[in-house]
Amino acid sequence: MFEFPKTEKIKLERLEPILLRTKIDTPVITSFGTIPERAVLLVRVEDKDGAVGWGETFGNFPMHGAENRAHLIRDYIAPIILSNAWDSPVHAFDTVTSKTHIMTLQSGEPGSFAQAIAGVDIALWDLAAKKANQPLYQFLGGNRTTVPTYASGLNPSGFEAIVEQKLSEGYNAFKIKTGFGRKIDFSALTKIRDMIGDCSLMVDVNQGWDLSTAMNNWPAYSNFNLNWIEEPLPADRPLYEWSKLATQEGSPIAAGENLIGDEQFDKHIKAKVLGIIQPDMCKWGGFTKILPLAKRIVAAGLIYCPHFLAGPIGIMAAAHCLAVAGGNGVLEVDANVNPIRERLTGGLPSINNGHMLISKEPGLGLEPIVAELKRFSVS
């Protein structure tokens, strides 16, 4: 069982959500809808000594969901966190989750509250590692200084220039959106396979098939030599459907970004229907829940691959978590244009032979640039 390190007692003076938003020329296209602009919801915490920690909360979808999460943090989460001193981020996470439980039932928004709490948790762990003057992965017991990556989120068309750029940057694994019917999907898969050669290739159906469609499609899609087929079914389909699909020959099943809570994840781990499990620590759990979960995934002989598609704080949090968890997972890095991700912290670390170097600076190892915060901030 994973044990977190002891931390200094945490007493915050400030906790604030910071919403950033920008227009993009090309929307991100998925089987469930489009994302016409990019939002990044940060969490900034500051303690009594003036030390600052940063976190990030899921805000990709729906388009103005980030505003909702920002209000939840400001109006409900912050008053609880600021009212007490905490023995550790785990103590804060458990207390806030307990105190907001009835609120989640009353509002019908367990996911929204979970996302808000996750961003705060990441910020508290960043702060704790900074106070210990250690990079977060090292503070949490990890020793890997690089993690393998893949370029993700590719639209089913118009991806050629992005793929060429990412190949030149050192990426050697790619994931493309599918779930648009065989004609569109196979055209995209044929083209990208020709472009990347023997590089790893994955597809994301974004919950776009039912069981019958998935069963019929599995052999034909697997013929493209896919490392995995992601979210072929809606996340809430019963376990027996996932079990039946897992009997198919061909590519492994990947899923997990839309599961929430230890109970759901542990059921899937026990059933071993997913070869690759992909929790999103900015959607649920932060480090407090996802790092122990990742350790359980790896211990079960499965692959932990963190899901994330927004700003640089969330990406680096996922990188640190993967570095500590171990195993054969790869870090998801959205390949689509996102000016916030590209400018906010001066850019992500470079990729060398498919691997990203993790900063040895304290905490997450990156800080938002004040001028860029002002550029993208939504008041």
Coordinates of C-alpha atoms in Angstrom, one line a residue:
M1 CA 0.0 0.0 0.0
F2 CA 1.4 3.4 -1.0
E3 CA 2.2 5.8 1.8
F4 CA 2.6 9.5 1.2
P5 CA 5.6 11.4 2.7
K6 CA 5.0 13.6 5.8
T7 CA 4.5 17.3 4.9
E8 CA 4.8 20.5 6.8
K9 CA 1.5 21.6 8.3
I10 CA -0.4 23.6 5.7
K11 CA -2.1 26.9 6.5
L12 CA -3.2 28.9 3.5
E13 CA -3.8 32.6 3.3
R14 CA -5.2 32.5 -0.2
L15 CA -6.8 30.1 -2.6
E16 CA -8.1 31.3 -6.0
P17 CA -9.2 29.8 -9.3
I18 CA -7.7 31.5 -12.4
L19 CA -9.6 31.0 -15.6
L20 CA -7.7 31.4 -18.9
R21 CA -9.3 31.2 -22.3
T22 CA -8.3 31.7 -25.9
K23 CA -9.8 31.3 -29.4
I24 CA -8.3 28.7 -31.8
D25 CA -8.5 28.6 -35.6
T26 CA -9.2 24.9 -35.8
P27 CA -11.7 23.3 -33.4
V28 CA -10.9 20.0 -31.7
I29 CA -13.3 17.4 -33.2
T30 CA -14.6 14.4 -31.2
S31 CA -17.3 11.9 -31.8
F32 CA -19.4 13.6 -29.1
G33 CA -18.9 17.2 -30.2
T34 CA -16.4 19.9 -31.0
I35 CA -14.3 22.1 -28.7
P36 CA -14.1 25.5 -30.5
E37 CA -11.8 27.3 -28.0
R38 CA -9.3 26.3 -25.3
A39 CA -9.9 26.9 -21.6
V40 CA -7.4 26.3 -18.8
L41 CA -8.5 26.5 -15.2
L42 CA -5.6 27.0 -12.7
V43 CA -5.7 26.9 -9.0
R44 CA -3.3 29.1 -7.1
V45 CA -2.6 28.6 -3.3
E46 CA -0.4 30.7 -1.1
D47 CA 0.5 29.9 2.5
K48 CA 1.3 32.1 5.5
D49 CA 5.0 32.3 4.5
G50 CA 4.2 33.5 0.9
A51 CA 5.0 30.1 -0.7
V52 CA 2.8 29.4 -3.8
G53 CA 1.6 26.2 -5.3
W54 CA -0.2 25.7 -8.6
G55 CA -2.8 23.1 -9.7
E56 CA -5.1 22.6 -12.7
T57 CA -8.7 21.6 -12.9
F58 CA -10.4 19.9 -15.8
G59 CA -12.2 22.4 -18.0
N60 CA -12.2 21.1 -21.5
F61 CA -15.8 20.3 -21.9
P62 CA -18.5 21.6 -22.1
M63 CA -17.3 24.9 -23.5
H64 CA -18.1 27.0 -20.4
G65 CA -17.7 24.2 -17.8
A66 CA -14.5 25.8 -16.6
E67 CA -16.5 28.8 -15.3
N68 CA -18.7 26.5 -13.3
R69 CA -15.7 24.8 -11.7
A70 CA -14.1 28.2 -11.0
H71 CA -17.3 29.2 -9.0
L72 CA -17.3 25.9 -7.1
I73 CA -13.7 26.5 -6.1
R74 CA -14.2 30.1 -5.1
D75 CA -17.6 29.7 -3.4
Y76 CA -17.5 26.3 -1.8
I77 CA -14.0 24.7 -1.7
A78 CA -11.9 27.7 -0.8
P79 CA -13.9 28.6 2.4
I80 CA -13.4 25.1 3.7
I81 CA -9.7 25.0 2.9
L82 CA -9.0 28.4 4.3
S83 CA -10.8 27.7 7.5
N84 CA -8.3 25.2 8.8
A85 CA -4.7 24.1 9.0
W86 CA -4.0 20.8 7.4
D87 CA -1.6 18.0 8.4
S88 CA -1.2 17.1 4.7
P89 CA -2.9 17.5 1.3
V90 CA -4.5 14.1 2.0
H91 CA -6.1 15.5 5.2
A92 CA -7.4 18.4 3.2
F93 CA -8.7 16.3 0.3
D94 CA -10.5 13.9 2.6
T95 CA -12.1 16.6 4.6
V96 CA -13.3 18.7 1.7
T97 CA -14.6 15.6 -0.1
S98 CA -16.6 14.7 3.0
K99 CA -17.9 18.3 3.6
T100 CA -19.1 18.7 0.0
H101 CA -20.6 15.3 -0.4
I102 CA -24.2 16.4 0.2
M103 CA -23.6 19.4 -2.1
T104 CA -22.7 17.0 -4.9
L105 CA -25.9 15.1 -4.4
Q106 CA -28.1 18.2 -4.1
S107 CA -26.6 19.7 -7.3
G108 CA -26.3 16.5 -9.2
E109 CA -22.7 17.5 -9.9
P110 CA -20.4 15.0 -8.4
G111 CA -18.0 15.2 -11.3
S112 CA -17.8 19.0 -11.2
F113 CA -17.0 19.1 -7.5
A114 CA -14.5 16.2 -8.0
Q115 CA -12.7 18.3 -10.7
A116 CA -12.6 21.3 -8.5
I117 CA -11.2 19.4 -5.5
A118 CA -8.6 17.7 -7.8
G119 CA -7.1 21.0 -8.9
V120 CA -6.8 22.2 -5.3
D121 CA -5.1 18.9 -4.3
I122 CA -2.5 19.2 -7.1
A123 CA -1.7 22.8 -5.9
L124 CA -1.3 21.6 -2.3
W125 CA 1.1 18.9 -3.4
D126 CA 3.1 21.4 -5.5
L127 CA 3.3 23.6 -2.5
A128 CA 4.3 20.8 -0.1
A129 CA 7.2 19.7 -2.4
K130 CA 8.4 23.3 -2.8
K131 CA 8.4 23.7 1.0
A132 CA 10.6 20.5 1.1
N133 CA 12.8 22.0 -1.7
Q134 CA 12.4 18.9 -3.9
P135 CA 10.9 18.1 -7.3
L136 CA 7.5 16.6 -6.7
Y137 CA 8.3 13.2 -8.2
Q138 CA 11.3 12.9 -5.9
F139 CA 9.3 14.1 -2.9
L140 CA 6.7 11.4 -3.6
G141 CA 9.4 8.7 -3.8
G142 CA 10.1 8.5 -7.5
N143 CA 13.4 8.4 -9.2
R144 CA 12.6 8.5 -13.0
T145 CA 13.7 11.8 -14.5
T146 CA 12.1 11.2 -17.9
V147 CA 8.8 9.7 -19.1
P148 CA 7.7 8.4 -22.5
T149 CA 5.2 10.5 -24.3
Y150 CA 2.7 10.5 -27.2
A151 CA 1.2 13.2 -29.3
S152 CA -2.6 13.1 -28.8
G153 CA -5.9 14.6 -29.8
L154 CA -5.4 14.6 -33.6
N155 CA -8.5 15.4 -35.6
P156 CA -9.7 12.9 -38.2
S157 CA -8.6 15.3 -41.0
G158 CA -6.1 18.2 -41.4
F159 CA -3.6 16.6 -39.1
E160 CA -0.7 16.2 -41.6
A161 CA 1.2 19.4 -40.6
I162 CA 0.9 18.7 -36.9
V163 CA 2.2 15.1 -37.3
E164 CA 5.2 16.3 -39.4
Q165 CA 6.0 18.9 -36.7
K166 CA 5.7 16.4 -33.8
L167 CA 7.9 13.9 -35.6
S168 CA 10.5 16.6 -36.0
E169 CA 10.2 17.5 -32.3
G170 CA 11.1 13.9 -31.3
Y171 CA 7.7 12.3 -30.8
N172 CA 7.4 8.6 -31.8
A173 CA 3.8 7.8 -30.8
F174 CA 0.5 9.3 -31.9
K175 CA -3.2 9.1 -31.1
I176 CA -6.0 10.1 -33.5
K177 CA -9.7 10.7 -33.0
T178 CA -12.1 8.1 -34.5
G179 CA -15.7 7.1 -34.1
F180 CA -16.9 8.9 -37.3
G181 CA -17.7 5.8 -39.4
R182 CA -15.3 3.5 -41.2
K183 CA -14.9 5.6 -44.3
I184 CA -13.6 8.7 -42.4
D185 CA -11.8 6.6 -39.8
F186 CA -10.0 4.3 -42.2
S187 CA -9.0 7.2 -44.5
A188 CA -7.4 9.0 -41.5
L189 CA -5.8 5.8 -40.2
T190 CA -4.3 4.9 -43.6
K191 CA -2.9 8.4 -44.0
I192 CA -1.4 8.7 -40.6
R193 CA 0.1 5.1 -40.6
D194 CA 1.8 6.0 -43.9
M195 CA 3.2 9.2 -42.4
I196 CA 4.5 7.7 -39.1
G197 CA 5.7 4.3 -40.4
D198 CA 6.4 1.9 -37.5
C199 CA 5.8 4.5 -34.8
S200 CA 3.2 3.6 -32.2
L201 CA -0.4 4.5 -33.1
M202 CA -3.5 4.6 -30.9
V203 CA -7.1 5.6 -31.6
D204 CA -9.7 7.3 -29.4
V205 CA -13.4 6.6 -30.1
N206 CA -14.5 9.0 -27.3
Q207 CA -17.3 6.6 -26.2
G208 CA -18.7 6.6 -29.7
W209 CA -19.7 2.9 -30.3
D210 CA -22.2 0.6 -28.7
L211 CA -21.1 -3.0 -28.0
S212 CA -22.3 -4.5 -31.3
T213 CA -20.5 -1.8 -33.3
A214 CA -17.4 -2.2 -31.2
M215 CA -17.4 -6.0 -31.7
N216 CA -17.8 -5.7 -35.5
N217 CA -15.2 -3.0 -35.8
W218 CA -12.5 -4.5 -33.6
P219 CA -10.7 -6.8 -36.1
A220 CA -10.7 -4.2 -38.9
Y221 CA -9.4 -1.4 -36.7
S222 CA -6.9 -3.6 -35.0
N223 CA -5.4 -4.3 -38.5
F224 CA -3.8 -0.9 -38.3
N225 CA -1.5 -2.3 -35.6
L226 CA -2.9 -0.2 -32.8
N227 CA -1.4 0.0 -29.4
W228 CA -4.9 0.5 -28.0
I229 CA -8.4 1.4 -28.9
E230 CA -9.6 4.0 -26.4
E231 CA -13.1 4.4 -24.9
P232 CA -14.9 2.2 -27.5
L233 CA -18.0 2.1 -25.2
P234 CA -19.7 4.8 -23.0
A235 CA -18.0 4.8 -19.6
D236 CA -21.2 3.8 -17.8
R237 CA -21.8 0.6 -19.8
P238 CA -22.0 -2.4 -17.5
L239 CA -18.9 -4.4 -16.8
Y240 CA -20.1 -7.5 -18.7
E241 CA -20.1 -5.5 -21.9
W242 CA -16.5 -4.5 -21.4
S243 CA -15.7 -8.1 -20.5
K244 CA -17.3 -9.4 -23.7
L245 CA -15.4 -6.9 -25.8
A246 CA -12.2 -7.9 -24.1
T247 CA -12.6 -11.4 -25.5
Q248 CA -12.0 -10.0 -29.0
E249 CA -8.7 -10.7 -30.7
G250 CA -6.7 -7.6 -31.6
S251 CA -5.9 -4.3 -29.9
P252 CA -6.1 -3.8 -26.1
I253 CA -8.9 -1.7 -24.7
A254 CA -8.0 1.6 -23.0
A255 CA -10.4 3.7 -20.8
G256 CA -10.6 5.4 -17.5
E257 CA -10.8 9.2 -18.0
N258 CA -14.5 9.1 -17.3
L259 CA -14.5 6.8 -14.3
I260 CA -14.7 8.4 -10.9
G261 CA -13.9 7.0 -7.5
D262 CA -11.9 4.0 -6.1
E263 CA -14.8 1.7 -6.4
Q264 CA -15.3 2.1 -10.1
F265 CA -11.6 1.8 -10.9
D266 CA -11.0 -1.2 -8.6
K267 CA -13.9 -3.1 -10.2
H268 CA -12.2 -2.6 -13.6
I269 CA -8.8 -3.5 -12.3
K270 CA -10.1 -6.7 -10.7
A271 CA -12.0 -7.7 -13.9
K272 CA -8.9 -7.0 -16.0
V273 CA -11.0 -5.9 -19.0
L274 CA -8.8 -2.9 -19.7
G275 CA -5.2 -3.4 -20.7
I276 CA -4.6 0.3 -20.3
I277 CA -6.2 2.4 -17.6
Q278 CA -6.3 6.2 -18.0
P279 CA -7.4 8.2 -15.0
D280 CA -7.4 12.0 -15.3
M281 CA -6.0 13.5 -12.1
C282 CA -7.5 16.9 -13.0
K283 CA -11.0 15.3 -13.3
W284 CA -10.9 13.3 -10.1
G285 CA -8.4 12.6 -7.3
G286 CA -5.4 14.8 -7.8
F287 CA -2.3 13.1 -6.5
T288 CA -4.0 12.0 -3.3
K289 CA -6.2 9.5 -5.1
I290 CA -4.5 8.9 -8.5
L291 CA -1.0 8.0 -7.3
P292 CA -2.2 5.2 -5.0
L293 CA -4.5 4.1 -7.8
A294 CA -1.7 4.1 -10.4
K295 CA 0.4 1.9 -8.1
R296 CA -2.6 -0.5 -7.9
I297 CA -2.9 -0.5 -11.7
V298 CA 0.8 -1.3 -12.2
A299 CA 0.8 -4.0 -9.4
A300 CA -2.1 -5.7 -11.1
G301 CA 0.0 -6.1 -14.3
L302 CA -1.9 -3.4 -16.2
I303 CA -0.7 -0.2 -17.7
Y304 CA -1.3 3.2 -16.2
C305 CA -1.4 6.0 -18.8
P306 CA -2.5 9.4 -17.4
H307 CA -5.2 11.2 -19.4
F308 CA -4.9 15.0 -19.8
L309 CA -5.6 17.5 -22.6
A310 CA -5.3 21.1 -21.4
G311 CA -2.7 23.4 -19.8
P312 CA 1.0 22.9 -18.8
I313 CA 0.4 22.6 -15.1
G314 CA -1.9 19.5 -15.6
I315 CA 0.5 17.9 -18.1
M316 CA 3.4 18.3 -15.7
A317 CA 1.3 17.0 -12.8
A318 CA 0.6 13.9 -14.9
A319 CA 4.2 13.5 -15.8
H320 CA 5.3 13.6 -12.1
C321 CA 2.6 11.1 -11.2
L322 CA 3.7 8.7 -14.0
A323 CA 7.3 9.1 -13.0
V324 CA 6.4 7.9 -9.5
A325 CA 3.9 5.2 -10.5
G326 CA 6.4 3.3 -12.7
G327 CA 5.2 0.7 -15.2
N328 CA 5.1 1.0 -19.0
G329 CA 2.7 3.9 -19.4
V330 CA 3.1 6.9 -21.7
L331 CA 2.3 10.5 -21.0
E332 CA -0.4 12.1 -23.1
V333 CA 0.5 15.5 -24.6
D334 CA -2.2 17.2 -26.7
A335 CA -0.7 17.9 -30.2
N336 CA -3.3 20.5 -31.2
V337 CA -2.5 24.2 -31.2
N338 CA -3.1 25.7 -27.7
P339 CA -1.6 29.1 -27.2
I340 CA -2.1 28.9 -23.4
R341 CA -0.2 25.7 -23.1
E342 CA 2.6 27.0 -25.4
R343 CA 3.1 30.4 -23.8
L344 CA 1.9 30.2 -20.2
T345 CA 5.1 28.7 -18.7
G346 CA 7.5 29.2 -21.6
G347 CA 6.6 25.9 -23.2
L348 CA 6.8 22.3 -22.2
P349 CA 10.1 20.4 -21.8
S350 CA 11.6 19.2 -25.1
I351 CA 11.1 15.6 -26.3
N352 CA 14.1 13.4 -27.0
N353 CA 13.5 10.1 -28.7
G354 CA 9.9 10.1 -27.4
H355 CA 10.8 11.0 -23.8
M356 CA 10.1 14.2 -21.8
L357 CA 12.6 15.4 -19.3
I358 CA 11.1 16.3 -15.9
S359 CA 12.4 19.4 -14.3
K360 CA 14.5 19.0 -11.1
E361 CA 13.2 22.4 -9.8
P362 CA 11.1 22.2 -6.6
G363 CA 7.5 21.2 -6.9
L364 CA 6.1 20.7 -10.4
G365 CA 9.1 22.6 -11.8
L366 CA 7.3 25.3 -13.7
E367 CA 5.5 28.6 -12.9
P368 CA 3.1 30.7 -14.9
I369 CA 4.5 33.8 -16.5
V370 CA 2.6 36.8 -15.0
A371 CA 2.3 38.6 -18.4
E372 CA 0.8 35.5 -20.0
L373 CA -1.6 35.0 -17.1
K374 CA -2.8 38.6 -17.8
R375 CA -3.0 37.9 -21.5
F376 CA -5.4 35.0 -21.3
S377 CA -7.2 35.7 -18.0
V378 CA -11.0 35.8 -18.0
S379 CA -12.3 38.2 -15.3

